[in-house]
XYZ file of C-alpha atoms in Angstrom:
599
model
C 0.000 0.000 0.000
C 1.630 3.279 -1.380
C 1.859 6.401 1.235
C 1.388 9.518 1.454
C 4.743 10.558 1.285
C 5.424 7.851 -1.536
C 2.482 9.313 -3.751
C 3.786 12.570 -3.721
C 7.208 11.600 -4.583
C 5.863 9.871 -7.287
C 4.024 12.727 -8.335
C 6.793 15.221 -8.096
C 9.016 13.056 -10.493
C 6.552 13.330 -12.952
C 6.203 17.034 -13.006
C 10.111 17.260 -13.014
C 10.268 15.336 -15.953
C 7.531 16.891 -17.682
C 9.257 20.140 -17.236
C 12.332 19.069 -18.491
C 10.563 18.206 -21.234
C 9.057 21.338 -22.084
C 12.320 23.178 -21.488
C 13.978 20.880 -23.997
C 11.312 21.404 -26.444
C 11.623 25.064 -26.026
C 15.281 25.111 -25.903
C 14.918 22.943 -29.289
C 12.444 25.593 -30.435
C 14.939 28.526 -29.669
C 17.677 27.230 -31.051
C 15.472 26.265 -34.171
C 14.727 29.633 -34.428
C 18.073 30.915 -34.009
C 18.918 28.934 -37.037
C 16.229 30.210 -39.079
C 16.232 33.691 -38.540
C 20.041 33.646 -38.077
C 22.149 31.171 -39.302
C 19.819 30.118 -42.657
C 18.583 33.594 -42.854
C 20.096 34.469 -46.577
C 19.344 31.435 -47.885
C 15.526 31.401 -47.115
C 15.651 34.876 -47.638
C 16.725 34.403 -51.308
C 13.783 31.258 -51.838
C 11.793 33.630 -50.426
C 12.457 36.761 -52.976
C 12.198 33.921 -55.735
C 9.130 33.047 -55.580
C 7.698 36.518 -54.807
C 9.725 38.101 -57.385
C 10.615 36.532 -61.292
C 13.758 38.016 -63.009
C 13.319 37.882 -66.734
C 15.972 38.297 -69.216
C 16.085 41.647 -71.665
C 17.143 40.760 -75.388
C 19.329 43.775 -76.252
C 18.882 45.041 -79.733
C 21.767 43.587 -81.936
C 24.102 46.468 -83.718
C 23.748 47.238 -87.348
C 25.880 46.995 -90.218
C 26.424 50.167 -92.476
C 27.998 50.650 -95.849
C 30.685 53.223 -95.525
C 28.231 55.930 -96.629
C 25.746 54.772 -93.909
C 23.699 52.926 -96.137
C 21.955 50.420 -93.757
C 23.027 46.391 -94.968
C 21.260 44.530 -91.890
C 18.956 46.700 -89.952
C 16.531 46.487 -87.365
C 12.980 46.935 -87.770
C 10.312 47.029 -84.489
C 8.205 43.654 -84.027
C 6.369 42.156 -81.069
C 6.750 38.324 -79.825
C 5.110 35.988 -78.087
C 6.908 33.837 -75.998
C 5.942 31.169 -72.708
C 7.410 30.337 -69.141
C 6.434 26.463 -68.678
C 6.835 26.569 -64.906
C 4.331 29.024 -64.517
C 1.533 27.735 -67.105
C -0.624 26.168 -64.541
C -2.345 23.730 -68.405
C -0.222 24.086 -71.217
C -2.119 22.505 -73.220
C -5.299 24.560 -72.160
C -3.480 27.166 -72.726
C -1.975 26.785 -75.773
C -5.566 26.356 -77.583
C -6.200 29.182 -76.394
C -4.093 30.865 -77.266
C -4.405 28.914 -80.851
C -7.825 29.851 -81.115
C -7.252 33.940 -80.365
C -3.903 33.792 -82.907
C -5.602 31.739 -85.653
C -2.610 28.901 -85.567
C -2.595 25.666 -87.014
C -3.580 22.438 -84.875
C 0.076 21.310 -87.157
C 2.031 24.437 -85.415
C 0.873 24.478 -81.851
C 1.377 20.741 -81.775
C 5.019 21.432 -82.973
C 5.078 24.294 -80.163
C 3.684 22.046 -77.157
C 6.327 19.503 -78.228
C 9.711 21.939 -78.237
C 8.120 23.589 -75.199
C 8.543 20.123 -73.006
C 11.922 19.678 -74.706
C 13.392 23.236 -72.883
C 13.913 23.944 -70.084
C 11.028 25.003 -67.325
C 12.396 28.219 -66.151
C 13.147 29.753 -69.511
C 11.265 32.041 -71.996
C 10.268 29.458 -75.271
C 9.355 31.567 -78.864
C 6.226 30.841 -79.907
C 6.199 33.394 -82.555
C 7.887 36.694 -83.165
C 8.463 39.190 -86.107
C 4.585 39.856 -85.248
C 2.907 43.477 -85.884
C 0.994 45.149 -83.395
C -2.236 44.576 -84.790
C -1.594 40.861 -84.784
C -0.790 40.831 -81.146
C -3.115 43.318 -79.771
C -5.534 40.696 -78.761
C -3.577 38.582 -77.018
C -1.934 41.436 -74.868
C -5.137 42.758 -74.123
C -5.759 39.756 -72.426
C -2.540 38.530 -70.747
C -3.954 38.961 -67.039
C -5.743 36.025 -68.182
C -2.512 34.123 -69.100
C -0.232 32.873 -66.768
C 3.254 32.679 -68.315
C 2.829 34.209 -71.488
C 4.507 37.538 -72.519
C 3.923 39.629 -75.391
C 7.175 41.462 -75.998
C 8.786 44.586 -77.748
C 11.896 44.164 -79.732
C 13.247 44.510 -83.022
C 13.909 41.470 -86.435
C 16.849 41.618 -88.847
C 16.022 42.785 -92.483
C 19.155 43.086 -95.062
C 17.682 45.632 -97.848
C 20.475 44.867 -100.250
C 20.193 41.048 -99.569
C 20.624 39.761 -103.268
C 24.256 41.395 -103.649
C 25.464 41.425 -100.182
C 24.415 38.394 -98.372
C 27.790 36.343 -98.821
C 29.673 39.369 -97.676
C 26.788 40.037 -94.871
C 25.696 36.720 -93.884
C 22.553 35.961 -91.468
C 20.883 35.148 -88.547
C 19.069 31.974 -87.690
C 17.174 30.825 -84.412
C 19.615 29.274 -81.909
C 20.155 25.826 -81.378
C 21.445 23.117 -78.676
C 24.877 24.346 -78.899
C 23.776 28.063 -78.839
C 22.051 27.546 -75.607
C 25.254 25.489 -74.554
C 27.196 28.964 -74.439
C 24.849 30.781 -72.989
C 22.233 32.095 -75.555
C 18.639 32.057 -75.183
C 15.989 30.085 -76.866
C 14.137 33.391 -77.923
C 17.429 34.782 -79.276
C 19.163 34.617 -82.817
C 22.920 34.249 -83.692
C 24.783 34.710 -86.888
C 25.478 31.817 -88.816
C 27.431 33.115 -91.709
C 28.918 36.105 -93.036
C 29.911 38.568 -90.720
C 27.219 38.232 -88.519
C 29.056 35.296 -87.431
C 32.636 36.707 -87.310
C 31.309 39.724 -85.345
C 28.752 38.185 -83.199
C 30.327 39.168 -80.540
C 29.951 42.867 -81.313
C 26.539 43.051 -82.768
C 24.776 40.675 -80.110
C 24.977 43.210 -77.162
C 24.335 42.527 -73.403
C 21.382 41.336 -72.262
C 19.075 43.209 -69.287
C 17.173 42.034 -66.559
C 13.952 42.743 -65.392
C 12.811 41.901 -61.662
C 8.630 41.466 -61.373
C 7.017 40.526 -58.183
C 4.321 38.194 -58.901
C 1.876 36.105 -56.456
C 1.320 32.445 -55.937
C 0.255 31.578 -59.349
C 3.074 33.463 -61.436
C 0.961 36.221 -62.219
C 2.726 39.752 -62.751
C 1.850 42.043 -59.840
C 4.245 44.817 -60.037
C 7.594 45.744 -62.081
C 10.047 46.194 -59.260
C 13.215 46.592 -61.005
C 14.253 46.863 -64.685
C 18.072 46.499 -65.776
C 18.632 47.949 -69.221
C 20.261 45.710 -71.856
C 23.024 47.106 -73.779
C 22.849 47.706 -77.274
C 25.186 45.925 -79.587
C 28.266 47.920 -81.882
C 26.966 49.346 -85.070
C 29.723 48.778 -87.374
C 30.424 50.791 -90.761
C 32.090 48.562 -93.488
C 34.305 49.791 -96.012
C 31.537 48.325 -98.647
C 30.047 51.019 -101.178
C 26.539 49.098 -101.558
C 25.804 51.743 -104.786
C 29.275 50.741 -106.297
C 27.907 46.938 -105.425
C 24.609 47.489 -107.421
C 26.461 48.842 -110.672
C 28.549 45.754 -110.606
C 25.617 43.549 -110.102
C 23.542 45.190 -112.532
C 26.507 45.116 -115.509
C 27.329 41.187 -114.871
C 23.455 41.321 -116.253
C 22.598 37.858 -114.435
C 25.430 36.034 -115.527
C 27.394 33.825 -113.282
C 30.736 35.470 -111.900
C 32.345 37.248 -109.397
C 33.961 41.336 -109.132
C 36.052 42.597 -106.163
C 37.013 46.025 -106.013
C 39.696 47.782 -103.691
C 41.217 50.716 -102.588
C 44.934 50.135 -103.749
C 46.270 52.452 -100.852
C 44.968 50.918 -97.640
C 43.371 47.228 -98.775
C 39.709 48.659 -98.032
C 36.759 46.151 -99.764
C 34.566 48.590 -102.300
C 33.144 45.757 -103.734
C 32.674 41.788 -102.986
C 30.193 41.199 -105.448
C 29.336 37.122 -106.079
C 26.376 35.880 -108.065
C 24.021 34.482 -107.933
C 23.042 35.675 -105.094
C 20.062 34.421 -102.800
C 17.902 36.344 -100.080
C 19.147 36.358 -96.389
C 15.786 37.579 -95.315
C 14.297 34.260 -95.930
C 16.377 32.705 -92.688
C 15.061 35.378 -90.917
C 11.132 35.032 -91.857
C 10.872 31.437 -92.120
C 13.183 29.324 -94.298
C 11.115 26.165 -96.026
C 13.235 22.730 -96.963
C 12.001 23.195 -100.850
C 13.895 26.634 -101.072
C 17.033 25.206 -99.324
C 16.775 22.457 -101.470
C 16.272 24.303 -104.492
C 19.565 26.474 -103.228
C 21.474 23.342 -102.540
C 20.981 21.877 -105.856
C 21.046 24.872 -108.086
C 23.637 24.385 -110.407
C 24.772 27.875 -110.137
C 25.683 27.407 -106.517
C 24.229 30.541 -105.746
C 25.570 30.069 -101.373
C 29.207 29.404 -102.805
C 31.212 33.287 -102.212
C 32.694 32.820 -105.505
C 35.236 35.774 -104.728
C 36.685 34.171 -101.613
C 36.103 30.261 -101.714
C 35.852 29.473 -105.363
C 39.207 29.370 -107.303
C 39.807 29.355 -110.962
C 42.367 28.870 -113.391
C 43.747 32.799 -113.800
C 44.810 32.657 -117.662
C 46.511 35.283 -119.191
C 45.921 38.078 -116.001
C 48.714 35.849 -114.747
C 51.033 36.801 -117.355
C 51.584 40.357 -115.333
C 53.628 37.571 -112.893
C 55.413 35.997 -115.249
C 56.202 39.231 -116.648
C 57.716 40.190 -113.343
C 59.651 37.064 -113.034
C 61.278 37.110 -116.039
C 62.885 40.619 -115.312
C 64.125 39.795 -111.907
C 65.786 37.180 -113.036
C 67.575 38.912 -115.841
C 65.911 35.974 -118.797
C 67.371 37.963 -122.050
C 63.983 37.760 -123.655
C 62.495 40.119 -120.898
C 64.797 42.954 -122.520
C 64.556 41.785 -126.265
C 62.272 39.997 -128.431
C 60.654 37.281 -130.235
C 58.753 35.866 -133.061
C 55.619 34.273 -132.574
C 54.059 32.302 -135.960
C 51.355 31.208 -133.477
C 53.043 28.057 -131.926
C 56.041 26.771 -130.499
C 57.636 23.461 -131.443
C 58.305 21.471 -128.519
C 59.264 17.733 -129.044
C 56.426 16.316 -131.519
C 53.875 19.156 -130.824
C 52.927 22.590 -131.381
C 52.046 24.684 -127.904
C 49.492 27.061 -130.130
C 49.028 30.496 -129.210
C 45.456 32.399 -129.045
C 46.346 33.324 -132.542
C 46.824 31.005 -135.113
C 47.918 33.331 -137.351
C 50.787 34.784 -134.739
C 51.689 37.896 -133.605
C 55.195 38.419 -135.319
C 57.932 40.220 -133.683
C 56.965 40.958 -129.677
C 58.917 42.268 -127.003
C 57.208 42.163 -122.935
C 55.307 45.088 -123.781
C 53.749 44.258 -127.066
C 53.181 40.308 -125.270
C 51.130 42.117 -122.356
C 48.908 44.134 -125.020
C 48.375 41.686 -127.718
C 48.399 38.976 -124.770
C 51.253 36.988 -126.812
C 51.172 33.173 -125.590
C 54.322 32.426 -127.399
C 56.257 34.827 -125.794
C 54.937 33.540 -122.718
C 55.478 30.360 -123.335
C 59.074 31.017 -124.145
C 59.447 32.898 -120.910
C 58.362 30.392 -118.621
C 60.762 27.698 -120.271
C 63.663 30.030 -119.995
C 62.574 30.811 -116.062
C 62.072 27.399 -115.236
C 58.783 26.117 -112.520
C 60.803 27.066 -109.285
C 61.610 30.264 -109.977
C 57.919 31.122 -111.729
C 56.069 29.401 -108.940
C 58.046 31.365 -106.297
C 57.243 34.943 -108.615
C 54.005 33.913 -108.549
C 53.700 32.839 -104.644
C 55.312 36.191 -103.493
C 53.040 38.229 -105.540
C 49.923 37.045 -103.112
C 48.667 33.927 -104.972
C 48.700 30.350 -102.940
C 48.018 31.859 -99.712
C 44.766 32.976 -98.082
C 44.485 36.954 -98.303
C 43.969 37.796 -94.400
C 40.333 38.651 -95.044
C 38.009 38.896 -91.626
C 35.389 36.698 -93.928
C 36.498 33.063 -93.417
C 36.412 30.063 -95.282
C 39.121 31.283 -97.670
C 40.370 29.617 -100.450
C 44.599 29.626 -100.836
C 44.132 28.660 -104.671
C 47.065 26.078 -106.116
C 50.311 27.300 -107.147
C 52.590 24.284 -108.449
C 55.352 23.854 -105.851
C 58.899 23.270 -107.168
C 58.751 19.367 -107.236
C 55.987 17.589 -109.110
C 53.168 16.321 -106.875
C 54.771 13.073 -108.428
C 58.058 13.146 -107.607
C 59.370 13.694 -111.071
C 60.849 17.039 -112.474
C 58.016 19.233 -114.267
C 57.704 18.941 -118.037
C 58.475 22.021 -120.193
C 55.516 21.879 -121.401
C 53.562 22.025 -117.988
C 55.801 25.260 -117.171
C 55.044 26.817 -120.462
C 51.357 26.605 -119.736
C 51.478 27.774 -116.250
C 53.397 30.636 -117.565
C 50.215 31.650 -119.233
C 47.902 31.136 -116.631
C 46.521 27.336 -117.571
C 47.466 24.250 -116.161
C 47.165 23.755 -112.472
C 47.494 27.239 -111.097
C 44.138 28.661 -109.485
C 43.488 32.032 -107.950
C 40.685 33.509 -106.099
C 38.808 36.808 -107.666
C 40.283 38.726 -104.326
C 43.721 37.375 -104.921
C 43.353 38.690 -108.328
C 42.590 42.237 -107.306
C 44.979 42.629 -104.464
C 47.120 41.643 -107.420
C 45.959 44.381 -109.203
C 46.222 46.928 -106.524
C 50.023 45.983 -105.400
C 50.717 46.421 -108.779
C 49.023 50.065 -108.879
C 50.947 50.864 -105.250
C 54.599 49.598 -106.178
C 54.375 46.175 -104.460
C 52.750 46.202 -101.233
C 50.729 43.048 -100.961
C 47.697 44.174 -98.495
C 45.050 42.526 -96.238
C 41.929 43.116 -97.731
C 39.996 45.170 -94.624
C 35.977 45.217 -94.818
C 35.651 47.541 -91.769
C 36.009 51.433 -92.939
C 39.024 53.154 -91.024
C 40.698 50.090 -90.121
C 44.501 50.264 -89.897
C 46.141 49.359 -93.219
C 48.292 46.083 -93.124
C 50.614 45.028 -95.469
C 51.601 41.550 -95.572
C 54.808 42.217 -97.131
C 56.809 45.054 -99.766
C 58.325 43.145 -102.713
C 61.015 45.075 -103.539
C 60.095 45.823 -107.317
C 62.687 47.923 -110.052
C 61.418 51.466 -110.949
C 61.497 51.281 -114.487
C 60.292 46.974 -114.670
C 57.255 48.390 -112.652
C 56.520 50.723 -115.526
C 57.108 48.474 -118.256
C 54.854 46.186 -116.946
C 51.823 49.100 -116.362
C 52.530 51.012 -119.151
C 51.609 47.657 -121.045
C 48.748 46.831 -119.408
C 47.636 51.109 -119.749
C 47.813 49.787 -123.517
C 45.867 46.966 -123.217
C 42.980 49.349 -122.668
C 44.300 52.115 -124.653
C 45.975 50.721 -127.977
C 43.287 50.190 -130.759
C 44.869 46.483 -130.988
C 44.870 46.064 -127.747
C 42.811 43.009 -126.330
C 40.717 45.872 -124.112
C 40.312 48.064 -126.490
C 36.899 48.636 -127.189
C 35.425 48.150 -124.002
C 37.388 50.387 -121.757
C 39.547 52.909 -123.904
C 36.468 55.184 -123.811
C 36.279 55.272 -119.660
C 36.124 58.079 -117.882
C 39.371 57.386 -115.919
C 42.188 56.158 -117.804
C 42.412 52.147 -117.304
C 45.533 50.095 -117.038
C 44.309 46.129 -117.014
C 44.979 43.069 -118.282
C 42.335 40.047 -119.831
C 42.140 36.824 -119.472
C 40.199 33.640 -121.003
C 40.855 30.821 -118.964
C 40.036 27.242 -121.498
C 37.361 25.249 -119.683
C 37.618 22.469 -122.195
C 40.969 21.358 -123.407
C 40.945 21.718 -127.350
C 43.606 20.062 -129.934
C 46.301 22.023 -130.727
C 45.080 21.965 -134.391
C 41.580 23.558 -133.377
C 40.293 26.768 -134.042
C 39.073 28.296 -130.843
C 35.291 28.165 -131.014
C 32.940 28.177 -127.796
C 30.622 25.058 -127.291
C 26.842 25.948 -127.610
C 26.316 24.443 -124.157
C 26.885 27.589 -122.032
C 29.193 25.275 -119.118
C 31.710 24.280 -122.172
C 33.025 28.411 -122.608
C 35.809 29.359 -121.330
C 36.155 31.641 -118.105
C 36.358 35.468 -118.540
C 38.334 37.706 -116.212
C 39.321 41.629 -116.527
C 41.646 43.011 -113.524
C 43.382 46.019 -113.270
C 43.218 49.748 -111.806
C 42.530 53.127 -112.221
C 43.199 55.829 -112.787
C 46.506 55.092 -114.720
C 48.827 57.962 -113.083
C 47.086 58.422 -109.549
C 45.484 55.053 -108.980
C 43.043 54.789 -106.588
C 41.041 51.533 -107.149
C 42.045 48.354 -108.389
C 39.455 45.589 -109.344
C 39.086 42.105 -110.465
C 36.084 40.783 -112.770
C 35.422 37.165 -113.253
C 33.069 35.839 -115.250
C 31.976 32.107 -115.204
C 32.122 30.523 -118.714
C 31.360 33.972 -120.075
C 34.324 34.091 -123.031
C 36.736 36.261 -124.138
C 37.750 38.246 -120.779
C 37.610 41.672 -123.494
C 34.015 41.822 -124.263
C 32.663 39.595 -121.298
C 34.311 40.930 -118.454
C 35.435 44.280 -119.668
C 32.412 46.551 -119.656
C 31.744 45.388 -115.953
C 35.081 47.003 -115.136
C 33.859 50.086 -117.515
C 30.583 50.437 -115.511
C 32.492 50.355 -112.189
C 35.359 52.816 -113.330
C 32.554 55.477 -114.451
C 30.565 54.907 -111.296
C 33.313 55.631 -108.796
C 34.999 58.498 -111.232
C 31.771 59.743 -111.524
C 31.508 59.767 -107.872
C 35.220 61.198 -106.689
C 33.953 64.056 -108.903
C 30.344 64.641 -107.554
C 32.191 64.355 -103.968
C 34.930 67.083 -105.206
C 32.398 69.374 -106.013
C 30.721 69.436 -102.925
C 33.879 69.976 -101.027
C 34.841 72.642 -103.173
C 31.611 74.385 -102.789
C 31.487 74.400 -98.588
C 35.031 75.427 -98.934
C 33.761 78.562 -101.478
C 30.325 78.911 -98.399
């Protein structure tokens, strides 16, 4: 039988105990606390703010690209978008028929939308549509308090206005893809894919902004608390005349070809001309597989940049070279003469010149004007392949140019052992002499030919930013009066009346100093009469280089022309119509000056 005294000790254990309980629970409490409001205070603090408050990203507005008269080549025109936050669409697919239904979509498109939407991530804007007008998304933003993680948004879309002549020189912008987002780009965003607007991507894109909106417990926007502008990308002014462009597109009249123009004082790109061309726009705007097809298969290869990727055989323009060669060297026949009876006997076989009737008696200067082959041929025999294929290397050819508008062709000079093994033939160095045979050049290597010519030797970089600092690859050390031999024939190529330039360009309004060239596209017996096949792809190449004006040149230029003929009448008046453009234009520009000098 428990006690009293018993019964109350009994009693008084259990209140101890229950007290210590409670002061453990509320020591646990406290220190729980302490934690919370101390210890873990940033970090809840920060969940906290994160689901109160929704930083979006700010596309800044990509930089443009001017010609160097400020003629806009990819601009940016004002559009609206409509893009989607997964993580706060309480039904996507709810609300994507809605949203269907209001925009007029296609079951076909918001099927491909719900399907790229689950494919990215939850916590990131997804396109569903931009380069929209206002009126086509006035609707919809009338009625976004009704839409949970949709945004209707301000910005600008690229638009090239000279697309057709300057997209291989330009490039474009596509969409981004998997390894876009990779570096750090956006879904919503776009990124250049070719052209410069891939080599200066970093300077067009810009920084992107932030902006910080509180929203409640279903991702609804409640207020704007803080907006963090984005930062424009650099507008960038190439050296590019886009009128100067247009002339030269509009003289190669649709044909196939290529025409580079420079400044021959600082390397500066007038021109980059290749055609066909094809619109840029269409990456922007929507791109279908039946036009890229098309593109792909055209037989013109109308995405190819003939003037920096394609090379051709350079034909007689690469007598100039030879030319050179033979008078550093000291080959007698660069200071005398020969006959040409419109071959040359070597072994078995005639090596036929142009004319089968021959020229007669030519020295170097007559061989430049009448473009001789004999006395080329007889040249590049006495030279030998080393020594022409290291002329021909130092004046720019076999190496890529520099240019900031990669891939680049180097072209093929022949090195000086056969590919083989064996020694060359005479004949194979007679005809590279001449410009056939193995030897390719691009239409830019061609006219920085053309302009170290016109500035005493200095082989440039081509630049296609304007006011870029000139750089010269190297000076080849070139004898006064050699140097004016070879120009003063190729000023007579233009302005002798049997010259091979004659009647295209004597009549220009700057005086011309050039040089033709028909490279042979199908090998012919050395009996034949040159004739051009019916089939358009069996005529031979056409090129005109050269630079103007003759005494004080300023430009120098390069037209190709694929299987368009005799380099004279094919490619000439394309370097007429540029010469009178930009003469033309120094003068209109004089005038002006003159007259606010005279205000």
């Amino acid at each position: 039988m428990w006690n009293q005294f018993e019964i109350r000790q009994r009693y008084n254990w259990r209140i101890y105990l229950f007290m210590g309980a409670v002061v453990c629970m509320v020591l646990i409490l406290l220190v729980r606390m302490v934690q919370l409001q101390w210890v873990q205070y940033n970090q809840h603090f920060v969940q906290s703010e994160d689901n109160r408050i929704h930083v979006s990203p700010i596309l800044p507005t990509r930089g443009m690209m001017t010609d160097r008269n400020g003629l806009g080549l990819a601009v940016n025109e004002v559009s609206y978008k409509i893009t989607l936050i997964p993580e706060r669409v309480e039904d996507l697919d709810t609300t994507l028929a809605s949203v269907q239904n209001l925009m007029g979509w296609t079951d076909k498109r918001t099927a491909r939308l719900s399907k790229n939407i689950k494919q990215s991530r939850s916590d990131r804007a997804v396109l569903l549509k931009d380069q929209l007008p206002w009126l086509s998304v006035a609707p919809l933003a009338a009625r976004l308090h009704h839409y949970s993680g949709i945004n209707v948004e301000a910005g600008t879309h690229r638009r090239y206005p000279y697309a057709l002549t300057t997209a291989h020189m330009v490039g474009y912008l596509s969409l981004v893809r998997d390894v876009d987002v990779a570096k750090g780009y956006l879904r919503v965003e776009y990124v250049g894919r070719s052209g410069l607007e891939r080599i200066l991507e970093e300077r067009l894109h810009g920084e992107l902004g932030y902006k910080h909106e509180e929203v409640n417990a279903k991702g609804r926007r409640v207020a704007l608390i803080k907006t963090v502008r984005p930062k424009m990308g650099e507008n960038i002014q190439l050296s590019l005349d886009v009128e100067l462009q247009k002339v030269a597109a509009e003289a190669l009249q649709g044909r196939t070809g290529a025409v580079v123009v420079m400044d021959v004082h600082t390397g500066e790109v007038l021109t980059l001309l290749s055609m066909p061309g094809y619109d840029s726009n269409k990456f922007i705007t929507g791109l279908n597989n039946e036009q890229w097809k098309s593109w792909l298969e055209d037989i013109e290869k109308p995405l190819l940049n003939r003037t920096t990727q394609a090379a051709y055989p350079p034909a007689s323009t690469l007598k100039l070279a030879t030319s050179f060669g033979g008078i550093e060297a000291g080959i007698r026949l660069a200071s005398g003469d020969t006959q040409c009876p419109g071959y040359v006997e070597l072994a078995d076989r005639r090596i036929r010149c142009w004319k089968k009737k021959g020229h007669g008696k030519v020295d170097l200067h007559d061989a430049i004007v009448h473009s001789c082959d004999v006395y080329f041929y007889e040249m590049g025999d006495a030279l030998g392949m080393a020594r022409l294929s290291e002329t021909i290397r130092k004046w720019g050819f076999g190496e890529r140019t520099g240019i900031n508008l990669p891939p680049e062709s180097r072209g093929n000079v022949a090195s000086n052992r056969h590919p083989s093994g064996r020694n060359w033939y005479r004949g194979e160095t007679m005809i590279t002499a001449i410009g056939q045979g193995s030897t390719t050049v691009t239409p830019l290597q061609m006219a920085r030919f053309a302009a170290a010519i016109a500035n005493g030797g200095k082989i440039l970089t081509p630049l296609l930013e304007k006011g870029e600092a000139v750089r010269v690859v190297r000076n080849i050390t070139v004898d006064g009066k050699a140097l004016q031999k070879v120009r003063q024939g190729m000023r007579d190529v233009v302005a002798d009346p049997k010259g091979t330039a004659y009647w295209q360009l004597s009549r220009a309004k700057w005086a011309v100093a050039g040089k033709t060239g028909t490279a042979q596209v199908v090998k012919m017996s050395d009996d034949d009469e040159r004739t051009f096949s019916d089939a358009r792809h069996h005529q031979d190449h056409a090129w005109f280089m050269g630079y103007a004006p003759f005494e004080k040149p300023e430009i120098a230029f390069a037209v190709f022309v694929e299987h368009g003929g005799h380099g004279g009448s094919a490619a000439g008046p394309v370097a007429r119509a540029i010469v009178d453009h930009w003469a033309e234009k120094q003068t209109q520009n004089a005038k002006i000056v003159l007259r606010k000098y005279n205000d």
